[in-house]
Structure formats: C-alpha cells, structure tokens
Short mmCIF file of C-alpha atoms in Angstrom, two decimals:
data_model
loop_
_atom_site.label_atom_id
_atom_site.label_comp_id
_atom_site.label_asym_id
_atom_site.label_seq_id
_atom_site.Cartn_x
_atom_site.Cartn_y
_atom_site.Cartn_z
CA UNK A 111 63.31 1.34 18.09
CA UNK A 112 63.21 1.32 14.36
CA UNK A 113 60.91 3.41 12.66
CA UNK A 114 60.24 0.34 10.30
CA UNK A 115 59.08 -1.78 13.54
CA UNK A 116 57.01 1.00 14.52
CA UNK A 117 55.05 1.13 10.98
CA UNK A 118 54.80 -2.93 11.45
CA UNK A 119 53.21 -3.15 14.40
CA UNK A 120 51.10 0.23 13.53
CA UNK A 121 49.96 -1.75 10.35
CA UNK A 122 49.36 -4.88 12.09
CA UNK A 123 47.06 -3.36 14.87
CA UNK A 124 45.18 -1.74 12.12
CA UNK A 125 45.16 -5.37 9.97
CA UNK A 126 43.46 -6.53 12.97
CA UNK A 127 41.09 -3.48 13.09
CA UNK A 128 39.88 -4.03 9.44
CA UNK A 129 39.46 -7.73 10.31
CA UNK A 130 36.80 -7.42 13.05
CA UNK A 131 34.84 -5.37 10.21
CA UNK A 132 35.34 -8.07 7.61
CA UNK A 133 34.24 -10.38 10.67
CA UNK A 134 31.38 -8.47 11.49
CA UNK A 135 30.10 -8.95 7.69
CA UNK A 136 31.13 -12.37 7.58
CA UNK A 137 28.60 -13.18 11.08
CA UNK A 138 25.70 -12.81 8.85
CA UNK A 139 26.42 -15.59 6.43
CA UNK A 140 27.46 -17.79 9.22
CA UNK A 141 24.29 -17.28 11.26
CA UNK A 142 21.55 -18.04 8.39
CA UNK A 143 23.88 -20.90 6.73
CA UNK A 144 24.37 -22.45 10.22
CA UNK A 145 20.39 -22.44 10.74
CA UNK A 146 18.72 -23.39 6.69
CA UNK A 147 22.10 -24.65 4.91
CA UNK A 148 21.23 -21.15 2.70
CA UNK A 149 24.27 -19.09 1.51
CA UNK A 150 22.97 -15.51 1.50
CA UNK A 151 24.49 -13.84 -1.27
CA UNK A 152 22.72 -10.67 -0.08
CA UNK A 153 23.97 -10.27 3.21
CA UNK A 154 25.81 -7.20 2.44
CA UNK A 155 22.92 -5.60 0.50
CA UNK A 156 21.06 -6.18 3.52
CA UNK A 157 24.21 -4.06 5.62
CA UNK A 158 23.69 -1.46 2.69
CA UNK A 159 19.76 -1.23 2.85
CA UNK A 160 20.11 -1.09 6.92
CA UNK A 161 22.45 1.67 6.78
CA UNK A 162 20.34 3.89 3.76
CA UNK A 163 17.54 3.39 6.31
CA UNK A 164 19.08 4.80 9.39
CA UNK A 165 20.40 7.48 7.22
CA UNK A 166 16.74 8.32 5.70
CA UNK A 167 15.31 7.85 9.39
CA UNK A 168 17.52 9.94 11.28
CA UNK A 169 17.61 12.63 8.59
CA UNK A 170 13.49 12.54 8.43
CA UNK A 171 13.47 11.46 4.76
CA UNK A 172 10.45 10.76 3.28
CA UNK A 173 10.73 6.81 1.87
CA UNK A 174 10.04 7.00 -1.87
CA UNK A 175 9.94 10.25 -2.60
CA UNK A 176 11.29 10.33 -6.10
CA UNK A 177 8.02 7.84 -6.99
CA UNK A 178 5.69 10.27 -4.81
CA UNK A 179 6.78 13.33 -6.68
CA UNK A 180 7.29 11.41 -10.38
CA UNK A 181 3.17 10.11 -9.83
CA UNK A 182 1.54 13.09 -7.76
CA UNK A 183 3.87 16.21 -9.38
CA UNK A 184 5.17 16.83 -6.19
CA UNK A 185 8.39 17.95 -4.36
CA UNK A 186 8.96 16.86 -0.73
CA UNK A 187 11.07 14.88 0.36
CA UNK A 188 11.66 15.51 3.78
CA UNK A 189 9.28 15.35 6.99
CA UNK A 190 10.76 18.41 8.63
CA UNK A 191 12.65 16.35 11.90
CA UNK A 192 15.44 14.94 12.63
CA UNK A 193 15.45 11.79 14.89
CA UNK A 194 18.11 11.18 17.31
CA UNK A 195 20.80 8.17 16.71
CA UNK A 196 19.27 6.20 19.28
CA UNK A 197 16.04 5.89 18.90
CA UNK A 198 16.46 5.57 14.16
CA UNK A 199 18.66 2.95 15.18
CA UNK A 200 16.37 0.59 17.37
CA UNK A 201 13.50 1.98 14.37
CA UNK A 202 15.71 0.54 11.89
CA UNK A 203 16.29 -2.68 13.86
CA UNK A 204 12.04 -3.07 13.67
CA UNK A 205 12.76 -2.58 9.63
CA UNK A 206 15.21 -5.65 9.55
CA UNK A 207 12.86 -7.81 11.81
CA UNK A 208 10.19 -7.36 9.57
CA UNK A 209 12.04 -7.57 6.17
CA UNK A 210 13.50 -11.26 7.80
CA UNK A 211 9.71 -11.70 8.00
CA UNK A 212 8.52 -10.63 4.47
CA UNK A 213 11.65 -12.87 3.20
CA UNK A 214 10.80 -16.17 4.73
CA UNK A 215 6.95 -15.54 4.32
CA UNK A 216 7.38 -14.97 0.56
CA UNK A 217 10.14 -16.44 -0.69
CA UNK A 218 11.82 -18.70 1.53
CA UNK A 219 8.98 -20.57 3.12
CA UNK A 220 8.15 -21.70 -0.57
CA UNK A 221 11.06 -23.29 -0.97
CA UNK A 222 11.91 -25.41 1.95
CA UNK A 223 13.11 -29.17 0.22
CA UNK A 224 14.57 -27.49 -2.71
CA UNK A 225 18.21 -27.77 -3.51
CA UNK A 226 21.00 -25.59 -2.75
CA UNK A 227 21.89 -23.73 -5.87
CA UNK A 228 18.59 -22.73 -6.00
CA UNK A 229 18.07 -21.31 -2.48
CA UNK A 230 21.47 -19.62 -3.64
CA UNK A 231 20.01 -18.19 -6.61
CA UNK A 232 17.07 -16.81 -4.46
CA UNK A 233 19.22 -15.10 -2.45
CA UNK A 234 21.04 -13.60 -5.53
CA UNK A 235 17.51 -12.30 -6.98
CA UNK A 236 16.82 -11.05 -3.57
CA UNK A 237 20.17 -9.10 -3.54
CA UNK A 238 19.29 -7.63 -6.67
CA UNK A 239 15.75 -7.21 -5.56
CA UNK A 240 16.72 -5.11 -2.08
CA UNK A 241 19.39 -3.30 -4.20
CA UNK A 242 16.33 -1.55 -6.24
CA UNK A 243 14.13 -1.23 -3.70
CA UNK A 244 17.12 0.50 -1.17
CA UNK A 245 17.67 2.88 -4.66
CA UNK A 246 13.80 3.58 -4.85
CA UNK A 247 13.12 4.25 -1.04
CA UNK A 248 16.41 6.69 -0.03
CA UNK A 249 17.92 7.62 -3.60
CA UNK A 250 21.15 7.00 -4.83
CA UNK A 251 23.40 9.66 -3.07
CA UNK A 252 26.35 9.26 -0.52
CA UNK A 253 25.65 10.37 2.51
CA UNK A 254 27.36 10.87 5.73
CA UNK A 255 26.27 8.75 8.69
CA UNK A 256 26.72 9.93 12.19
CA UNK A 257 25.33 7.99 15.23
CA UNK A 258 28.14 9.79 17.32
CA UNK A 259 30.91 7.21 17.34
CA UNK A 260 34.41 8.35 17.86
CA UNK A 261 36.10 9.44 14.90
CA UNK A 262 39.87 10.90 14.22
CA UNK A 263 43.31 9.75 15.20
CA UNK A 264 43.30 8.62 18.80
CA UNK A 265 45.93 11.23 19.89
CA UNK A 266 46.08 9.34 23.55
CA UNK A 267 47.53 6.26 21.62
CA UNK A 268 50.07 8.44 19.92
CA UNK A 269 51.18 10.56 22.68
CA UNK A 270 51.85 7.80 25.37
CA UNK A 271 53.46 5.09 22.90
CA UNK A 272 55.98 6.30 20.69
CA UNK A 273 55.98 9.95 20.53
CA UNK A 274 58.39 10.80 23.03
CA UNK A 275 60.54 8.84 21.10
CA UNK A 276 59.95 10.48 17.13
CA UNK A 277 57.49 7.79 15.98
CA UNK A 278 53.80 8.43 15.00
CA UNK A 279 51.74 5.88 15.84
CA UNK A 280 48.42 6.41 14.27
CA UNK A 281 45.28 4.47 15.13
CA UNK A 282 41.38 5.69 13.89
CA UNK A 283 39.00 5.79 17.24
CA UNK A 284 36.32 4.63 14.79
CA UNK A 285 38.56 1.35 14.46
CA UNK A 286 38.91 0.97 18.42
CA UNK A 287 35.12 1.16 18.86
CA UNK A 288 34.21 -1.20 16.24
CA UNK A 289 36.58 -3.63 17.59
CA UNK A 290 34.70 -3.15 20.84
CA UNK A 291 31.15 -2.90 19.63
CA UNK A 292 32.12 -6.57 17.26
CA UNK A 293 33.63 -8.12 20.73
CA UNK A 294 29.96 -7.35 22.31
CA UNK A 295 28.19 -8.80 19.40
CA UNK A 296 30.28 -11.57 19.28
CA UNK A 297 30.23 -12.73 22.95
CA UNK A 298 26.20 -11.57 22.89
CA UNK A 299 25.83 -14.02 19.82
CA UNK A 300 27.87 -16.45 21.22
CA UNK A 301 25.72 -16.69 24.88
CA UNK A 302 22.10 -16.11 23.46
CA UNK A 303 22.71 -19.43 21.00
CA UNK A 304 24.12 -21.24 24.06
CA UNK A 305 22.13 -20.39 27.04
CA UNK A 306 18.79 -19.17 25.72
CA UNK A 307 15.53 -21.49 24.11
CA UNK A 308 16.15 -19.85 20.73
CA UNK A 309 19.54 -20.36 20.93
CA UNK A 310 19.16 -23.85 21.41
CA UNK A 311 15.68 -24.50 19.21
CA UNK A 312 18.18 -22.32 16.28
CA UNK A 313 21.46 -25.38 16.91
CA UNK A 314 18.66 -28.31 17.20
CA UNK A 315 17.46 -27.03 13.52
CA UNK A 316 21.19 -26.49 12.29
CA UNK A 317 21.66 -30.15 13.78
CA UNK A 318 19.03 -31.88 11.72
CA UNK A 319 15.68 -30.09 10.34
CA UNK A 320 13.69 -32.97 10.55
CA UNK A 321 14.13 -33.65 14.11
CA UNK A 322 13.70 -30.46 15.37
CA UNK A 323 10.08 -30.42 13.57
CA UNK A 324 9.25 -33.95 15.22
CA UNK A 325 10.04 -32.28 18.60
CA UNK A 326 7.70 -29.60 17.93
CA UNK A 327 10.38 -26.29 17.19
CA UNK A 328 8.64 -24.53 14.27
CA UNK A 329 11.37 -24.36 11.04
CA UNK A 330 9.46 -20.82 9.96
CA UNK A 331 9.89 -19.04 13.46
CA UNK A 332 13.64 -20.27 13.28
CA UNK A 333 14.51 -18.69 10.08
CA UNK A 334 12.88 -15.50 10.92
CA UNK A 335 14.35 -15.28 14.11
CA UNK A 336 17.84 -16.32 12.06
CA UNK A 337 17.30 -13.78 9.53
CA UNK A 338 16.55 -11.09 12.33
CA UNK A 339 19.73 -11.50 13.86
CA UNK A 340 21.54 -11.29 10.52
CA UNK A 341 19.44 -7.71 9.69
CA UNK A 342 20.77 -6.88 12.93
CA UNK A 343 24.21 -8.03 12.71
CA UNK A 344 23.93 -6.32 9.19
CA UNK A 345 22.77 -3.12 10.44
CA UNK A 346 26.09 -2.82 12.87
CA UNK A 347 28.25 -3.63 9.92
CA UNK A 348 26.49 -1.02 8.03
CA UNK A 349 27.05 1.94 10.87
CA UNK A 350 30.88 0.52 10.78
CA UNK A 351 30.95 0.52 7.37
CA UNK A 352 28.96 3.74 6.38
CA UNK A 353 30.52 5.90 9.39
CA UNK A 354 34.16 5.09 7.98
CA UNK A 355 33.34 5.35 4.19
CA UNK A 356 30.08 7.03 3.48
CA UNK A 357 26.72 5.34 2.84
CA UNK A 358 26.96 4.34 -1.08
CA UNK A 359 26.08 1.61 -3.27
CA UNK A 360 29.58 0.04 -3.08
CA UNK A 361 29.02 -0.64 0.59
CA UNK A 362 27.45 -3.88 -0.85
CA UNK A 363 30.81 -5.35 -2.02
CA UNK A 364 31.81 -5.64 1.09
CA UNK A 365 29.94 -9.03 1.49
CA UNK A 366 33.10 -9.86 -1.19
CA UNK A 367 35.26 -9.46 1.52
CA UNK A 368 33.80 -11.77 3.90
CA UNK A 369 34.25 -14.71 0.80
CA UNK A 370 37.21 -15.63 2.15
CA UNK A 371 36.71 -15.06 6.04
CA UNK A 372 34.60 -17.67 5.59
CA UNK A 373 36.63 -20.00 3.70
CA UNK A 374 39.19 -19.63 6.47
CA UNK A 375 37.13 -19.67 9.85
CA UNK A 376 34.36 -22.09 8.25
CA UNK A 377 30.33 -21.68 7.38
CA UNK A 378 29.04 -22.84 10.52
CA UNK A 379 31.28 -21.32 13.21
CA UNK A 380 31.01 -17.70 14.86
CA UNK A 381 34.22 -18.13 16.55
CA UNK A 382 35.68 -18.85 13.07
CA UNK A 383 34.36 -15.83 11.33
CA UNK A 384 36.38 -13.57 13.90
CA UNK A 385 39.59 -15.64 13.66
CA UNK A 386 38.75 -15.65 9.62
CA UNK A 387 38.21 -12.36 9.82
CA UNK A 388 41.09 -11.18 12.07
CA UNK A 389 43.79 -13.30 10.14
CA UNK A 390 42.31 -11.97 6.52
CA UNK A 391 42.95 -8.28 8.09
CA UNK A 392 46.25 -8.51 9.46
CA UNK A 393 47.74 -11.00 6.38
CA UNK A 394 46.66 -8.59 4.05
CA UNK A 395 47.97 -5.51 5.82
CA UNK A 396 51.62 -7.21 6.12
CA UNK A 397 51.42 -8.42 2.89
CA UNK A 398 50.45 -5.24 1.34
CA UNK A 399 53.61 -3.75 3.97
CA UNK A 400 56.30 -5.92 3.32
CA UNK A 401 55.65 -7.11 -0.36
CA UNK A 402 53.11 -4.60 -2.01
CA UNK A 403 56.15 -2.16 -2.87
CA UNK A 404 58.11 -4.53 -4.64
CA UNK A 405 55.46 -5.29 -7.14
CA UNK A 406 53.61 -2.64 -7.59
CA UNK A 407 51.23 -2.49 -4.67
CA UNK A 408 47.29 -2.87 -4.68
CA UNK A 409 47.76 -6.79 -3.24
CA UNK A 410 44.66 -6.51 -1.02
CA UNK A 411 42.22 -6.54 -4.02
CA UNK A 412 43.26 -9.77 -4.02
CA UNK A 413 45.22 -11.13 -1.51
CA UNK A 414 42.67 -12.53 0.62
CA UNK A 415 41.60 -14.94 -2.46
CA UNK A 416 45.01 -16.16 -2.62
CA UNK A 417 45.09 -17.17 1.14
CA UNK A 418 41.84 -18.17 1.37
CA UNK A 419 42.33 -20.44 -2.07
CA UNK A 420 45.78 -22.21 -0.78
CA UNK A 421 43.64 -22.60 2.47
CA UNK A 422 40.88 -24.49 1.21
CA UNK A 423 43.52 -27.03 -0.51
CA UNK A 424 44.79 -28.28 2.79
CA UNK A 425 41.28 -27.68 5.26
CA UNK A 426 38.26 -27.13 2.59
CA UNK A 427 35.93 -27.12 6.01
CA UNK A 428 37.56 -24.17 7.47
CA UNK A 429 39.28 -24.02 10.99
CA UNK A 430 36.56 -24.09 13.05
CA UNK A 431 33.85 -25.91 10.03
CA UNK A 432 32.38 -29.44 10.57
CA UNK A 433 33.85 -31.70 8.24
CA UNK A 434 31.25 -33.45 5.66
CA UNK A 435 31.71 -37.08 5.53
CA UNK A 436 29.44 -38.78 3.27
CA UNK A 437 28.32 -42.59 3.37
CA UNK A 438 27.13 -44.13 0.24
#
C-alpha cells in the first residue's frame, strides 16, 4: 500500500476528528438561533468562560482574587482543595444554567420585538462583556485542563492497521473520545427536542413566537432553557477544546470556525452542524494535504471561508436550512 494512501486516509480520519469539534461549537449557535432568531456571537466566549470555570473549580481557585487582594491588601488565591472532575463539571454546568438566566433576565428579555442586528449587537457586547468578567474571575493564564480523558497516540490503532506493514498510522485518543462524547450529545440533543415537552414547547417557539404564547408556552422559560443547553453544549466544547490546546483566551476564536459550519449545514439544523462540521474538517485537511505544499501551505486559516463562500452562491440556506420565501 502506498505510504502516500496511508497519510490520506490518516489525514482524512483526523479531518473528520477536527470536524466533530468544529461541530460541537457550531451546536450552540444552531440551538439559540433555532429557538429566538438570535445569532450569538458569544457562543465561544461562553465555551471559554465554561472551561476557565472548571479549571478555577477543580483547582479550588478563589473567583476574583486579583480584585480581593487589589481592595483588601491581600494574597490568597486558592481555597486549599481540589475537587474531583466529576463533580466541578456538573458545578460548572449549575454556572451556565444560571448565567442563561442572568442573560435573558437582563438583557434579552428587554429586547424581545427588536430587530436582528441589534439582538446581534447584544450578543457582541455580551461577548465582550463575559470576556472581562472570565479575565477578572480566573486570571489570564493558560492552564492545563484534565477531567481524565484519554490523551496520546492510540498505539492499538497503529499496531493492528498498518504497522506490520512499515506505515504509522497515528490517531490522538483525545480525538476518538470527542468524536464519541459529540455522537452522545448529538443523538441526546436530537431525542430530548423530539420526544420531550421542552423539546417540543422549544420547535413550537422556533415555528412561530406568537403562537406558541397564544397556546400558553412561556417565550422567557424557552430561551433560558435554550441558552442552558448552549452553556452546556459550550462547556463540552470547552473540555474538547481546552484538554487538546490549553485553556487560553484564544479558545474564543474558535466560534470563527464554526462561521462556516454553519453556512454549510444551515442555522436551524443540528443534523447540519455535524455534516457542516464534518465536511469543513476533512475538506480542509485534504486540501491542506494535497494542495497546501504547492503554495506555500497555511490553507486552513482560510480554506473553510472559501468553501463555505462558493457554498452559499449555489444553497445560501445551507443543506439542511429552511429556505426563506418572502410574500410581498
């Protein structure tokens, strides 16, 4: 088998790797647009503010402790424990629930009936906002974050495939179990809007806002039960995210990334943001493999753009996005 094959399909399977993360970014956006029409432009300051909070709970860091010490002349800034994985993570989860509730109860909730661009912009002050307030509460350092996910080479992958035969075959365990973790979120997402009450009060307001009100489904506990789920599918990102890079301020670009996942798999589809996000990931992996040498590399700064921009010419609603058909 050609060693060249071997690095294809090694690249590819890693394309698609990278894609369920982009994916698992991109669920957010498709969750609270689906639900209030509101593009959140801080969806992945919200996977960067989830993951600084794990890392300050599980550590035992005291929240605000540069501000504590500035005011009172101080110097602590840890509690003296450690808290297991486990039980920071369902702690932060509680944080997320009740930031989605401090968001729609003071900003959002004021603005229901206002125009688009300007829910937009609110979301953009709120990124901005939660950027400062992550920086305040856990500091500004990168830090390691370790809920005890696999990490390393899978060496099983690489010893039973191509080995034997002089090929390395190299795949991160991290990868494997955030492809499974994203499946289970996916498939959990997928069920919970289709077979539960939420679920179905949470299509009924996507549907039409109006007549989910007349039929008595209140708009506010919608959007905070929307905005829960997309702290929560925030927080996963961020563990992905933060376990394979660090937890740093750039962790918050990532919401860049999902851009174009959504322009391919559509604003209002979960199934679309993992197709989106699985074709962005493998296209840009290939692309970078077969054409990146031969002019100068670096093509998945901006590759996905590309794709996503000759997409939109020929299906602006996505593959899976409702087409908008206005009557005048």
């Amino acid at each position: 088998m050609p060693e060249q094959l071997v690095f294809a399909m090694e690249v590819t399977l890693n394309g698609l790797m990278t894609g369920v993360m982009y994916a698992l970014v991109a669920l957010g956006f498709v969750l609270i647009f689906k639900a209030s029409g509101i593009f959140n432009y801080a969806q992945g300051v919200m996977a960067l503010f989830a993951a600084m909070t794990l890392v300050g709970i599980q550590q035992g860091r005291v929240p605000f402790a540069h501000v504590i010490n500035e005011i009172f002349g101080t110097d602590i800034h840890y509690f003296g424990w450690e808290v297991p994985a486990l039980l920071a993570i369902l702690l932060t989860v509680i944080v997320m629930i009740a930031f989605a509730y401090l968001v729609q109860r003071f900003v959002f909730k004021h603005l229901v009936g206002q125009e688009p661009i300007i829910l937009f912009m609110a979301t953009i002050g709120l990124a901005y906002f939660l950027e400062g307030v992550s920086d305040l509460m856990w500091g500004s350092e990168i830090r390691n974050l370790d809920v005890g996910l696999p990490q390393g080479i899978n060496d099983w992958i690489d010893v039973t495939t191509f080995e034997a035969l002089g090929y390395g075959f190299f795949i991160d365990n991290l990868d494997i179990a955030a492809t499974l973790i994203a499946a289970i979120l996916v498939m959990g997402l997928i069920a919970y809007s289709q077979y539960t009450k939420n679920g179905r009060a949470m299509r009924a307001v996507a549907d039409d806002h109006q007549a989910a009100l007349s039929v008595g489904i209140s708009l506010n506990y919608v959007w905070v039960l929307v905005w829960s789920l997309a702290g929560i599918v925030a927080l996963v990102a961020g563990i992905m995210w933060g376990s394979k890079s660090g937890v740093q301020f750039s962790l918050s670009l990532i919401a860049l990334k999902a851009l174009p996942v959504l322009m391919l798999g559509g604003f209002t589809s979960i199934p679309g943001a993992i197709i989106g996000g699985l074709i962005i990931g493998v296209g840009e992996a290939l692309f970078e493999f077969a054409i990146g040498p031969m002019i100068g590399g670096a093509t998945e700064n901006w590759f996905a753009y590309v794709l996503a921009l000759v997409f939109l010419v020929f299906r602006p609603q996505g593959l899976f996005g409702e087409k908008i058909i206005e009557r005048v």
